[in-house]
Short mmCIF file of C-alpha atoms and ligand atoms in Angstrom, two decimals:
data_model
loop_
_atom_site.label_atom_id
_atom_site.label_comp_id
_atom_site.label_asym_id
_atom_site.label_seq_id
_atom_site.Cartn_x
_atom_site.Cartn_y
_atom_site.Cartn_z
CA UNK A 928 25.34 31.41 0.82
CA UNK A 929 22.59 31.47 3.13
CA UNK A 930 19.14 30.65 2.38
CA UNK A 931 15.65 31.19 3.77
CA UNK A 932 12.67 28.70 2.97
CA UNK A 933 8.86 29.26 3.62
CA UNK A 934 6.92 26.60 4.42
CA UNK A 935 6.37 23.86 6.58
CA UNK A 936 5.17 20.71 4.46
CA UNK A 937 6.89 17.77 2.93
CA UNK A 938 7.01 20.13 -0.13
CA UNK A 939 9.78 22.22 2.02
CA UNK A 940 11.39 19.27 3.66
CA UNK A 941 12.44 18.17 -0.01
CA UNK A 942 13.17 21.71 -0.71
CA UNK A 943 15.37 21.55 2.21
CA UNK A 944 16.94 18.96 1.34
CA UNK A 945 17.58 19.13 -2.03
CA UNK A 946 19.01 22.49 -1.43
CA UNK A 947 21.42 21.54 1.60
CA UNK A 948 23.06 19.26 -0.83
CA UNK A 949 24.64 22.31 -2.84
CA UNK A 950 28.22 22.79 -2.03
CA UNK A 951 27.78 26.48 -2.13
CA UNK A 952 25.16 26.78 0.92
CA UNK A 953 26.49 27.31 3.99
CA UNK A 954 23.00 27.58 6.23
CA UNK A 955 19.13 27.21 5.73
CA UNK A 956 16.87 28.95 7.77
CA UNK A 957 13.28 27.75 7.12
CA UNK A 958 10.13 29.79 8.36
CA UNK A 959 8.11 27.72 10.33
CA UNK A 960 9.50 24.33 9.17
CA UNK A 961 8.69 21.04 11.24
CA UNK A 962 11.01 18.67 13.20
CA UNK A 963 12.36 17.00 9.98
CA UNK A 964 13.45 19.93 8.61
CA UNK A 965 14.72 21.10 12.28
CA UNK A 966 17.49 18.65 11.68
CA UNK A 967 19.02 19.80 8.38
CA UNK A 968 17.79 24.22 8.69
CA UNK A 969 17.65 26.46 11.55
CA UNK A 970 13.72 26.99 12.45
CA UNK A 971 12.40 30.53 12.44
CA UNK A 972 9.30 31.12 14.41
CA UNK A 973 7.69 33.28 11.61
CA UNK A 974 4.08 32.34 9.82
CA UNK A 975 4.57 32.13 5.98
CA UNK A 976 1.73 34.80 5.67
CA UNK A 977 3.65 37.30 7.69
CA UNK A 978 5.06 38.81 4.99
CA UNK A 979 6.78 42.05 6.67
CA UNK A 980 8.52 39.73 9.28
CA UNK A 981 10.01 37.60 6.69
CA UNK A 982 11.16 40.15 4.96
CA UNK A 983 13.05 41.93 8.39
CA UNK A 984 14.28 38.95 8.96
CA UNK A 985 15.76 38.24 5.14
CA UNK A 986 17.45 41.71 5.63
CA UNK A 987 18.87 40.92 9.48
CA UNK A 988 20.40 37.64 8.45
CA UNK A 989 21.61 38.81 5.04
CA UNK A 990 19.74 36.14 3.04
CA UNK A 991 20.92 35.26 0.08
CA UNK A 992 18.00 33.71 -1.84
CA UNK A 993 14.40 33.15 -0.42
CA UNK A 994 12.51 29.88 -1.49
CA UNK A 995 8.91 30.56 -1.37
CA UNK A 996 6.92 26.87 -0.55
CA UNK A 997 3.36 27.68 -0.25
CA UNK A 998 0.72 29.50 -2.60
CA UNK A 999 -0.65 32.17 -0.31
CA UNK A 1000 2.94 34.43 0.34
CA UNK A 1001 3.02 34.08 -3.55
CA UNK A 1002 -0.83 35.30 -4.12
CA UNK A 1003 -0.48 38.22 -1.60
CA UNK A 1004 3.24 39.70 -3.43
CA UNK A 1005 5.68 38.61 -1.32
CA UNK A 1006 7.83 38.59 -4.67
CA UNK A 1007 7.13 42.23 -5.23
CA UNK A 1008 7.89 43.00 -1.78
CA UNK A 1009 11.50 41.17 -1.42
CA UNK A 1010 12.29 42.72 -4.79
CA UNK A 1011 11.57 46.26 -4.05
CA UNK A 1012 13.74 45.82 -0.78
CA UNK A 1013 16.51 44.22 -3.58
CA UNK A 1014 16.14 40.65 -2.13
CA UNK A 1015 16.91 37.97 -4.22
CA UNK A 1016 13.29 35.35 -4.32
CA UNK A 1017 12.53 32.32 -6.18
CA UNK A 1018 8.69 32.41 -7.26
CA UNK A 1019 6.44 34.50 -9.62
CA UNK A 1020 5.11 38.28 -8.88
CA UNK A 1021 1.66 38.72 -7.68
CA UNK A 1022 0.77 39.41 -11.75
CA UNK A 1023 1.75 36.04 -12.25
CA UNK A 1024 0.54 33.98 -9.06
CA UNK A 1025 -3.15 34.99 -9.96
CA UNK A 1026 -3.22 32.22 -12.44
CA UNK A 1027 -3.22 30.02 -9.22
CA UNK A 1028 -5.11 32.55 -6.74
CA UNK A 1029 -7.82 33.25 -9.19
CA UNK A 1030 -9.81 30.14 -11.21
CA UNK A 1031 -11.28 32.39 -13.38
CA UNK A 1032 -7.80 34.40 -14.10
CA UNK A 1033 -6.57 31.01 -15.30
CA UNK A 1034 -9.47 30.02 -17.25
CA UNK A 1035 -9.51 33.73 -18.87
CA UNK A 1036 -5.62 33.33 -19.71
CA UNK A 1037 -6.29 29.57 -21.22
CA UNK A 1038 -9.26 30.18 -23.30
CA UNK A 1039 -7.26 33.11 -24.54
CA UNK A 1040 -4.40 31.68 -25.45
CA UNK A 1041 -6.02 28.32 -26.90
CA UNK A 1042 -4.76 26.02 -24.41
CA UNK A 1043 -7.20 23.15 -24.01
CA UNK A 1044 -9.25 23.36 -21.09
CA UNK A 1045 -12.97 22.35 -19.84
CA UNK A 1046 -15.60 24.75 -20.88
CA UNK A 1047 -16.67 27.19 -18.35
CA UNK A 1048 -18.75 30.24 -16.89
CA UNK A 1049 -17.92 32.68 -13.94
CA UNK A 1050 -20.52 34.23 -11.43
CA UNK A 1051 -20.40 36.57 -9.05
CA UNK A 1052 -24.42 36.01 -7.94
CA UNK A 1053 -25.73 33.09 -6.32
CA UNK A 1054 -28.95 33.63 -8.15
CA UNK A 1055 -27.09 33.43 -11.86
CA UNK A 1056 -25.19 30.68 -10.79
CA UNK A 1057 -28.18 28.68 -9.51
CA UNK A 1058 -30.59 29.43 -12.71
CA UNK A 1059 -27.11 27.98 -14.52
CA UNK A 1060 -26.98 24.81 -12.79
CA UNK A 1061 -26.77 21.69 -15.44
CA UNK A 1062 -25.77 24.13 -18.65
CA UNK A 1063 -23.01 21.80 -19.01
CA UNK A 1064 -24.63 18.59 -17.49
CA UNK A 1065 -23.95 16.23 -14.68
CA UNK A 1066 -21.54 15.81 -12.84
CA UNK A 1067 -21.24 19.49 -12.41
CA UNK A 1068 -17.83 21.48 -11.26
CA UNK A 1069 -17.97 24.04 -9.21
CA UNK A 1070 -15.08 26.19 -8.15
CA UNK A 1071 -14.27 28.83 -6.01
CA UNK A 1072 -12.85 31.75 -7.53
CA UNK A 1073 -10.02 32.54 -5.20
CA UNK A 1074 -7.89 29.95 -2.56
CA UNK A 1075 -9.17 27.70 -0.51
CA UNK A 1076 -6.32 25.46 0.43
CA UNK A 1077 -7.54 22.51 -2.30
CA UNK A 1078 -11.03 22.53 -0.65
CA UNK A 1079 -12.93 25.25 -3.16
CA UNK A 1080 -13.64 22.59 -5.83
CA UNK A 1081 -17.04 20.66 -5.70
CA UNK A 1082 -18.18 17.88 -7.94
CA UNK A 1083 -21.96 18.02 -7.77
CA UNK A 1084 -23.96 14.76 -8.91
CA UNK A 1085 -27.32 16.23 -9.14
CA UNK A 1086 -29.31 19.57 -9.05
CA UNK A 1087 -29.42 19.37 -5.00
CA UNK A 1088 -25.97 18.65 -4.62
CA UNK A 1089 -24.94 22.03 -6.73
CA UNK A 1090 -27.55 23.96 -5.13
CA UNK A 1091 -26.05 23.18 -1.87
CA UNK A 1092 -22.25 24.16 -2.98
CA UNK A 1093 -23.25 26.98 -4.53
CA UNK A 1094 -24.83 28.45 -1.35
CA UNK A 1095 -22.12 26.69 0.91
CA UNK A 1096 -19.59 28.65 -0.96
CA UNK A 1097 -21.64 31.97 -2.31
CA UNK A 1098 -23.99 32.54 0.66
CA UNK A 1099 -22.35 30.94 3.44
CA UNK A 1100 -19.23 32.07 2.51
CA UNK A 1101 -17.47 29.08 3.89
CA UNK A 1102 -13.98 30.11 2.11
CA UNK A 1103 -14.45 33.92 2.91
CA UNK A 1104 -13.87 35.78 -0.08
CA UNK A 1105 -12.21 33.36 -2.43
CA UNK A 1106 -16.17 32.19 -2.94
CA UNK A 1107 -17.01 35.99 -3.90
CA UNK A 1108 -17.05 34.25 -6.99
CA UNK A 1109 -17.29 31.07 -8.70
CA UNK A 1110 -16.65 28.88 -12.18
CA UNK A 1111 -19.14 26.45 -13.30
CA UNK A 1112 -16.54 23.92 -15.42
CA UNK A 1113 -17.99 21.05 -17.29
CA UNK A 1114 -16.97 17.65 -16.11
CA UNK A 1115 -14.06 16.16 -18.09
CA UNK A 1116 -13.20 12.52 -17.63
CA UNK A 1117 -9.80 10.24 -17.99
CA UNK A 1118 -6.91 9.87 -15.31
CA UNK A 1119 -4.74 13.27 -13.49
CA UNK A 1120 -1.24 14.15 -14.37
CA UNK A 1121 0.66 16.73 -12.66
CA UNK A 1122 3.43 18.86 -14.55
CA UNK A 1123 6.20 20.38 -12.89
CA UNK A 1124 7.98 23.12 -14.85
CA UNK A 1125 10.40 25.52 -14.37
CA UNK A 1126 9.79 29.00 -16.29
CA UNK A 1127 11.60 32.60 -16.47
CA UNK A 1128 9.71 33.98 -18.80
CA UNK A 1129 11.25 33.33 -21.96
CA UNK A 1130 11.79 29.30 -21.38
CA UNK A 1131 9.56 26.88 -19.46
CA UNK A 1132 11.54 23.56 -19.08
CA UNK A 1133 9.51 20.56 -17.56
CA UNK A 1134 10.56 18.54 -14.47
CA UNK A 1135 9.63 14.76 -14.77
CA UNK A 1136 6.50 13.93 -14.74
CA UNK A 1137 4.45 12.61 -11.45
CA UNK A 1138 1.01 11.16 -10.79
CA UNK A 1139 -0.81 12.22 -7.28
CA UNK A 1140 -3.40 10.02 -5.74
CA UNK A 1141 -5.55 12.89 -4.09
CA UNK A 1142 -8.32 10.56 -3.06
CA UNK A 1143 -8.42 9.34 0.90
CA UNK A 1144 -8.40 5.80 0.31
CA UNK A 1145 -7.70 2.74 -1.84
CA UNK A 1146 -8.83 2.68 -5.10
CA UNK A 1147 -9.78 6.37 -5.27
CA UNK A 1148 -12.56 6.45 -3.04
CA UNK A 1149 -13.68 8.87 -0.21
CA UNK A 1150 -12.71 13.04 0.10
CA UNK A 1151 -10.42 14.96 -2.04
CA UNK A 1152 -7.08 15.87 0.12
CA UNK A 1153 -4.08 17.29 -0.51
CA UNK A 1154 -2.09 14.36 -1.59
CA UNK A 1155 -1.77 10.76 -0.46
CA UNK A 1156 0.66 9.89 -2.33
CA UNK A 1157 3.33 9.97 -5.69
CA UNK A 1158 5.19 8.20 -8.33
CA UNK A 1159 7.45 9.56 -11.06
CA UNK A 1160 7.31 9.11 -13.53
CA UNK A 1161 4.11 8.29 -14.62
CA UNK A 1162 3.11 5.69 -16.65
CA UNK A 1163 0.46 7.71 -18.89
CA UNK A 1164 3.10 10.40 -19.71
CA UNK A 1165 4.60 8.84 -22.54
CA UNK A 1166 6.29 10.27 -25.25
CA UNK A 1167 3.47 11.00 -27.97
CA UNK A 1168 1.54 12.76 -24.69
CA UNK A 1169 4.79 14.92 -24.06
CA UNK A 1170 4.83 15.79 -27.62
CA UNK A 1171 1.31 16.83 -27.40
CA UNK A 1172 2.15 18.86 -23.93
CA UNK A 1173 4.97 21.59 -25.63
CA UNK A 1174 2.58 22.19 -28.97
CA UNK A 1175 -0.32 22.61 -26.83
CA UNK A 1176 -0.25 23.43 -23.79
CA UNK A 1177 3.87 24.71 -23.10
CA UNK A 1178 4.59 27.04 -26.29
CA UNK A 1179 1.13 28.94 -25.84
CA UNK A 1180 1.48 29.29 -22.07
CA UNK A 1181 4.71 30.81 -22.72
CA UNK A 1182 3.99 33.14 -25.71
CA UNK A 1183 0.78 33.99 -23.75
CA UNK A 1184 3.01 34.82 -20.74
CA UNK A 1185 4.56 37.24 -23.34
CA UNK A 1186 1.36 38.69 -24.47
CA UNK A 1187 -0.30 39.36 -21.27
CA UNK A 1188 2.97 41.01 -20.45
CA UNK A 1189 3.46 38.41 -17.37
CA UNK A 1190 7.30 37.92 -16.33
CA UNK A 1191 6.73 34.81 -14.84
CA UNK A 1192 9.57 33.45 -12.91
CA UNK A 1193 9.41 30.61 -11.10
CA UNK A 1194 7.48 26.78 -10.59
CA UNK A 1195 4.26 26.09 -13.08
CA UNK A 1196 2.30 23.08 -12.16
CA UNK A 1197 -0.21 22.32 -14.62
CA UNK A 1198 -2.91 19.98 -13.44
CA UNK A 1199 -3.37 17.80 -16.61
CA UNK A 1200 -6.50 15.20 -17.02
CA UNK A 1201 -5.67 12.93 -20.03
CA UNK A 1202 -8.23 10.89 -22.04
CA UNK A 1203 -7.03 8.28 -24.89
CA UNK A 1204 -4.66 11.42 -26.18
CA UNK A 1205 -6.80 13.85 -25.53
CA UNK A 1206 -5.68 16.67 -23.09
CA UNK A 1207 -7.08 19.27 -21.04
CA UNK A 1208 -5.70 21.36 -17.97
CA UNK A 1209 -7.68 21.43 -15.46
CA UNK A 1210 -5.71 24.05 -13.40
CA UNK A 1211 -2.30 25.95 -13.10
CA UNK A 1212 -0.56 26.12 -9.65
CA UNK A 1213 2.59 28.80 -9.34
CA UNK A 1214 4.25 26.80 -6.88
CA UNK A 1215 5.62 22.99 -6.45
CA UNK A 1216 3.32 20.42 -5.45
CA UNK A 1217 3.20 18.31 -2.44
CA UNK A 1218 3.81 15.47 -2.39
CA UNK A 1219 4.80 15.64 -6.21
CA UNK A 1220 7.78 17.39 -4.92
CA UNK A 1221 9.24 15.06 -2.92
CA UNK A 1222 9.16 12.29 -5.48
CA UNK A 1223 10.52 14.55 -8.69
CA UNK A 1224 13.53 16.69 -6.36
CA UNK A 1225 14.43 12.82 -5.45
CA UNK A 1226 15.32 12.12 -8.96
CA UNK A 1227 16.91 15.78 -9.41
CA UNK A 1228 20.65 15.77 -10.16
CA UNK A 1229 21.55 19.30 -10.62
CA UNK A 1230 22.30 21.80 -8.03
CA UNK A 1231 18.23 23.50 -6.89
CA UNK A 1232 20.21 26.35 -6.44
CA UNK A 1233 21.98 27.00 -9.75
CA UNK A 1234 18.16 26.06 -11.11
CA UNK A 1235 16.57 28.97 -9.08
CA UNK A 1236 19.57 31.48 -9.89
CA UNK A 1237 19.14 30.62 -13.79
CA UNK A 1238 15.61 31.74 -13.60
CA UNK A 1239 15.89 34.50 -12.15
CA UNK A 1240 18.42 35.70 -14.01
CA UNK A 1241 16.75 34.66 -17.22
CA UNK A 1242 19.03 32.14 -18.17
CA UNK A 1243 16.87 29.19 -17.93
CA UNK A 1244 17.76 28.38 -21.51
CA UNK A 1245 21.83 28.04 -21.11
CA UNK A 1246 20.93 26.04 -17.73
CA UNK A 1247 21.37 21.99 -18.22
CA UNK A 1248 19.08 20.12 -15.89
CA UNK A 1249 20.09 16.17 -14.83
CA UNK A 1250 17.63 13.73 -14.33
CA UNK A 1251 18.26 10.12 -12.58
CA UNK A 1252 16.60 7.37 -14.26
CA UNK A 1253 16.30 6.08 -11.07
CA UNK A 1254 12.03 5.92 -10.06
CA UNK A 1255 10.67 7.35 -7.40
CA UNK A 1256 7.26 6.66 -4.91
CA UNK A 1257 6.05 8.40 -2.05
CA UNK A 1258 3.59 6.93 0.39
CA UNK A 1259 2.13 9.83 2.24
CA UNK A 1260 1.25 8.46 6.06
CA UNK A 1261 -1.67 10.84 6.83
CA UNK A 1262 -3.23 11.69 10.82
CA UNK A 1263 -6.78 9.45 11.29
CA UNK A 1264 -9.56 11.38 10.21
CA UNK A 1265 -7.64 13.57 7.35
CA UNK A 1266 -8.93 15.50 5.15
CA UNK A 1267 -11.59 15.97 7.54
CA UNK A 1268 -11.03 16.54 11.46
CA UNK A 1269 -8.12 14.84 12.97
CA UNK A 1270 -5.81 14.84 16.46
CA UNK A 1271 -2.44 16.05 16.88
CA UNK A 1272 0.34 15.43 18.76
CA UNK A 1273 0.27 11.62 18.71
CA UNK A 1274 4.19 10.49 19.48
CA UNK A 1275 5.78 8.69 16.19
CA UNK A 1276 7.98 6.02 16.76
CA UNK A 1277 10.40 4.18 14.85
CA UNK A 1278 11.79 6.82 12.42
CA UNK A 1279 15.20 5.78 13.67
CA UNK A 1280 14.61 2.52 12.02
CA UNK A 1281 14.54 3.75 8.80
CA UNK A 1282 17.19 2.55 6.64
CA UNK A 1283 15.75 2.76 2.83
CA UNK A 1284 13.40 5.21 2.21
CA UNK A 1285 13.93 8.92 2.11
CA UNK A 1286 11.59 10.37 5.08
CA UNK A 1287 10.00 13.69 4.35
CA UNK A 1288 7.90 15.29 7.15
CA UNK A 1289 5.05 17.06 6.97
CA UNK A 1290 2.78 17.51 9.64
CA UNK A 1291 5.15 17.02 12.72
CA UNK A 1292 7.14 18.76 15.33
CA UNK A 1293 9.66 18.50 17.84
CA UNK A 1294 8.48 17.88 21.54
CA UNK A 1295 10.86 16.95 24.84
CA UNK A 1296 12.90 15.61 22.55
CA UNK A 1297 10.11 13.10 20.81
CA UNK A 1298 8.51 13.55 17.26
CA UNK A 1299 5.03 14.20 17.21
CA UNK A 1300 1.94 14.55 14.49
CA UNK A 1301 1.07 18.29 14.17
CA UNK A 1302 -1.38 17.78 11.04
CA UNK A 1303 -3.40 16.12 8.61
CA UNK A 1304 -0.47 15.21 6.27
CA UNK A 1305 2.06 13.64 8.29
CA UNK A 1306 5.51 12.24 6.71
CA UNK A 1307 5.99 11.15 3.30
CA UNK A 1308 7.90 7.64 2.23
CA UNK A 1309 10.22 7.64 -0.43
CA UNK A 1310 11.32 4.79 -2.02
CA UNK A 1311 13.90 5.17 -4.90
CA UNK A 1312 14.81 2.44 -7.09
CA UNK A 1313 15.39 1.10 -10.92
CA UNK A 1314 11.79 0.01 -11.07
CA UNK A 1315 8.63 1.06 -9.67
CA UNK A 1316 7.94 -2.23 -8.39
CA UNK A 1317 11.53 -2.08 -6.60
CA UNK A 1318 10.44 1.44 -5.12
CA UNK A 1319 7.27 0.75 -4.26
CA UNK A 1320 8.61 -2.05 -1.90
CA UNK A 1321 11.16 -0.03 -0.38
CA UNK A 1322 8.42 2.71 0.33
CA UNK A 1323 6.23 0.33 1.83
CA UNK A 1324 8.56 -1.81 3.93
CA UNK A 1325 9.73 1.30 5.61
CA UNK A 1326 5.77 2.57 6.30
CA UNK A 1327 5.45 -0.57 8.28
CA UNK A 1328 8.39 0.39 10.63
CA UNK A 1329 6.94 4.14 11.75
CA UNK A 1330 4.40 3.91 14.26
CA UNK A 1331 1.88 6.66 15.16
CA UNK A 1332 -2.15 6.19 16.57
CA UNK A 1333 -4.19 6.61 14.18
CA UNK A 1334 -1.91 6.42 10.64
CA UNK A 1335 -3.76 6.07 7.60
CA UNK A 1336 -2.28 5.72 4.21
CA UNK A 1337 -3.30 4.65 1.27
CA UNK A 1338 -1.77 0.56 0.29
CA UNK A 1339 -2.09 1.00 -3.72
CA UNK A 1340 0.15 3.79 -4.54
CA UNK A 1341 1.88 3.03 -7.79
CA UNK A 1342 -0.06 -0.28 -8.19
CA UNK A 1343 -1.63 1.02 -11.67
CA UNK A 1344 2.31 1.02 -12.52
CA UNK A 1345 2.90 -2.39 -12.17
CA UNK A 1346 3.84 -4.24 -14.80
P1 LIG B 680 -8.35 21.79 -9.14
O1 LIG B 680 -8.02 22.40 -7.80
O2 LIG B 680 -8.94 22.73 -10.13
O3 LIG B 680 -7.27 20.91 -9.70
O4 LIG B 680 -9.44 20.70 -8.80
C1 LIG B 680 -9.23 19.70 -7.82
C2 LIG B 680 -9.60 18.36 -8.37
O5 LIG B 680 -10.96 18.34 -8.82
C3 LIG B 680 -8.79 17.96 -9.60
O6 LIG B 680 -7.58 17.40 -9.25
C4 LIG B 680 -9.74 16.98 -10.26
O7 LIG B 680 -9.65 15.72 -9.64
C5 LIG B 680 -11.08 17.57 -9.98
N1 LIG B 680 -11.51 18.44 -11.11
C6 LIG B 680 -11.28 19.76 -11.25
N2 LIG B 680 -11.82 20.24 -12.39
C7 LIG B 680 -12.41 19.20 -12.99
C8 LIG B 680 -13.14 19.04 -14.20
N3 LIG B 680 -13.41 20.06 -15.02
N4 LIG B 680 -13.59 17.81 -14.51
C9 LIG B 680 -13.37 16.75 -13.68
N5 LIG B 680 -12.70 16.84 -12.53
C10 LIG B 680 -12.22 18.04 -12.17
N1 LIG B 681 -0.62 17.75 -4.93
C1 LIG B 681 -1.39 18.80 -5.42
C2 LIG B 681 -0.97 20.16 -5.01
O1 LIG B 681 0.12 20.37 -4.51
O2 LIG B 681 -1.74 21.07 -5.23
#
């Protein structure tokens, strides 16, 4: 079968790869991809918001099955639209994406459904919001309504600090209309855990867990980013918290799913905060995460494709899933600068060393025959071993050996896993 893959992150690279290990695929196109991904899928010059493209070119190439990477396609229907045309797609309907492309959608849907979650308000006036400021305390969350590429969430200290947000994001309008309206959250403490599941609507089945280190640098400090960095599985997800997960947070996401009359098909990532054994989710996302991705498709034994043809055919239940016990860590090596303004086009060297680790690029391309950096998030390290400790050494030996001006990763991934 052939296959078409949006995206261009490590999150596709994985997806790539995992995929082009099925016996049944005979050729992966991937729209726009990156020079990792050049070497195991044909490239397609297409922008994963270009919706009608994608879709001409799905039909011209006779596409089999279209893996959707990245949030906005999903947000703006590219489901609905491959579907009309009788495309087979792997994500959720536009319906179901708004529980990642609108905060308050999701908080609406958890509250409603009794899934435990930080307390919150929506606004669609600056003025409200501002008279509002504190009702929960300080810190003080703010979010953007709509998406912002993981930038719309603000964790104000003081009165100053929110004031500023608030107008940065209401008045300002610095992420266009996703800040047409915001959430004021209260501030919930203990340590992140992202969930991976797959769900078709009747059955959500999770993926092993992962922790993501979204901070810039060592010991949490600095910007928020995309990701710096993954384990799996983490060591807070233990079995009494996974217990906890299904009664409440997986059985009433799926019977709500059944209320709301959502047919959700596809990835949920829940954003999870856990304190002592106290849980809360702190956001859904209708997509895989990177770099959580290329740390839990690693340890993935089953055929991706058989996965994504079970759920959407509704037969996630009959479908067994294979996990190795093998662990998994991912040191992300990021551009200097990242999340904030960075160069591109720096030349990486010695990716041909590489004998370990699985390499998963991000922000590269292909040029006169060299590899170069091509954005903030650059290539992922994946070490794979029987311990953490084992994998954590393999991921780091290997960062030593790639070469790039200006590389910046963070040294303590996994360290809080350490014996
Ligand atoms: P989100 O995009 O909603 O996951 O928010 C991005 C990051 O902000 C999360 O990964 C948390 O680190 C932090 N965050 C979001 N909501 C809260 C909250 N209510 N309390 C504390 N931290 C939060
Ligand atoms: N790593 C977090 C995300 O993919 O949103």
């Amino acid at each position: 079968m052939k296959i078409l893959v949006i995206g261009s992150g490590g999150r596709e690279h994985a997806l790539v790869w995992k995929l082009s290990q099925s016996p049944r695929v005979e050729k992966i196109y991937c729209a726009p991809g990156n020079a990792g991904i050049g070497n195991m899928a044909e490239l397609v010059n297409i922008k994963v918001g270009d919706i009608e493209l994608l879709l001409a070119f799905a039909i011209e190439k006779k596409i089999d099955l279209t893996v959707v990477g990245p949030e906005g396609p999903l947000v703006d229907g590219i489901v609905d639209r491959f579907e009309e045309e009788g495309l087979k797609i792997f994500g959720p309907n536009k319906s179901c994406a708004k529980l990642e492309g609108s905060k308050a959608f999701a908080k609406d849907f958890m509250i409603r459904h009794n899934i435990p979650t930080a307390k919150y308000k929506e606004y669609t006036k600056a003025e409200e919001a501002i008279k509002d400021i504190g009702i929960y305390g300080f810190p003080m969350v703010i979010k953007a309504d709509g998406l912002a590429a993981g930038k719309g969430v603000v964790i104000a200290q003081n009165e100053n600090e929110a004031k500023e947000a608030l107008n940065i994001i209401m008045q300002n309008k610095k992420f266009g209309d996703a800040g047409s309206k915001v959430i004021i959250e209260e501030f919930i403490e203990g340590i992140e855990a992202s969930m991976l599941c797959f769900v078709d609507g009747e059955t959500i089945v999770p993926m092993v867990s992962a922790q993501d280190y979204k901070k810039a640098f060592d010991g949490d400090e600095g910007p928020n980013t995309g990701g710096m960095g993954t384990y799996s599985p983490s060591i807070i997800y233990t079995d009494k918290i996974k217990e906890k997960v299904y009664n409440e947070i997986l059985n009433p996401f799926i019977s709500g799913l059944k209320t709301d009359g959502l047919n959700f098909k596809g990835i949920i990532f829940i954003g999870l905060m856990i304190k002592d054994k106290e849980l809360k989710v702190l956001e859904f996302n209708t997509r895989f995460g990177d770099p959580e991705t290329q740390v839990v498709l690693s340890r993935l034994e089953t055929d991706l494709v058989e996965i994504f043809e079970s759920i959407i055919e509704g037969k996630l239940k009959q479908q067994e899933i294979k996990w190795s016990d093998k662990k998994a860590l991912c040191v992300v090596l990021a551009s200097q600068g990242y999340p904030e303004k960075y160069e591109k086009s720096k030349i990486i060297t010695g990716l041909e060393d590489i004998k370990e680790a699985i390499i998963f690029h991000a922000g590269t391309k292909a040029l006169d025959g060299k590899v170069v950096t091509n954005g903030g998030r650059v290539l992922g390290v994946v070490g794979m071993a029987k311990t953490i400790e084992a994998a954590r050494d393999i991921a780091y030996r290997e960062v030593h050996k790639i070469k790039f001006d200006g590389k910046q990763y963070r040294k303590d991934i996994g360290k809080i896993a350490l014996g």
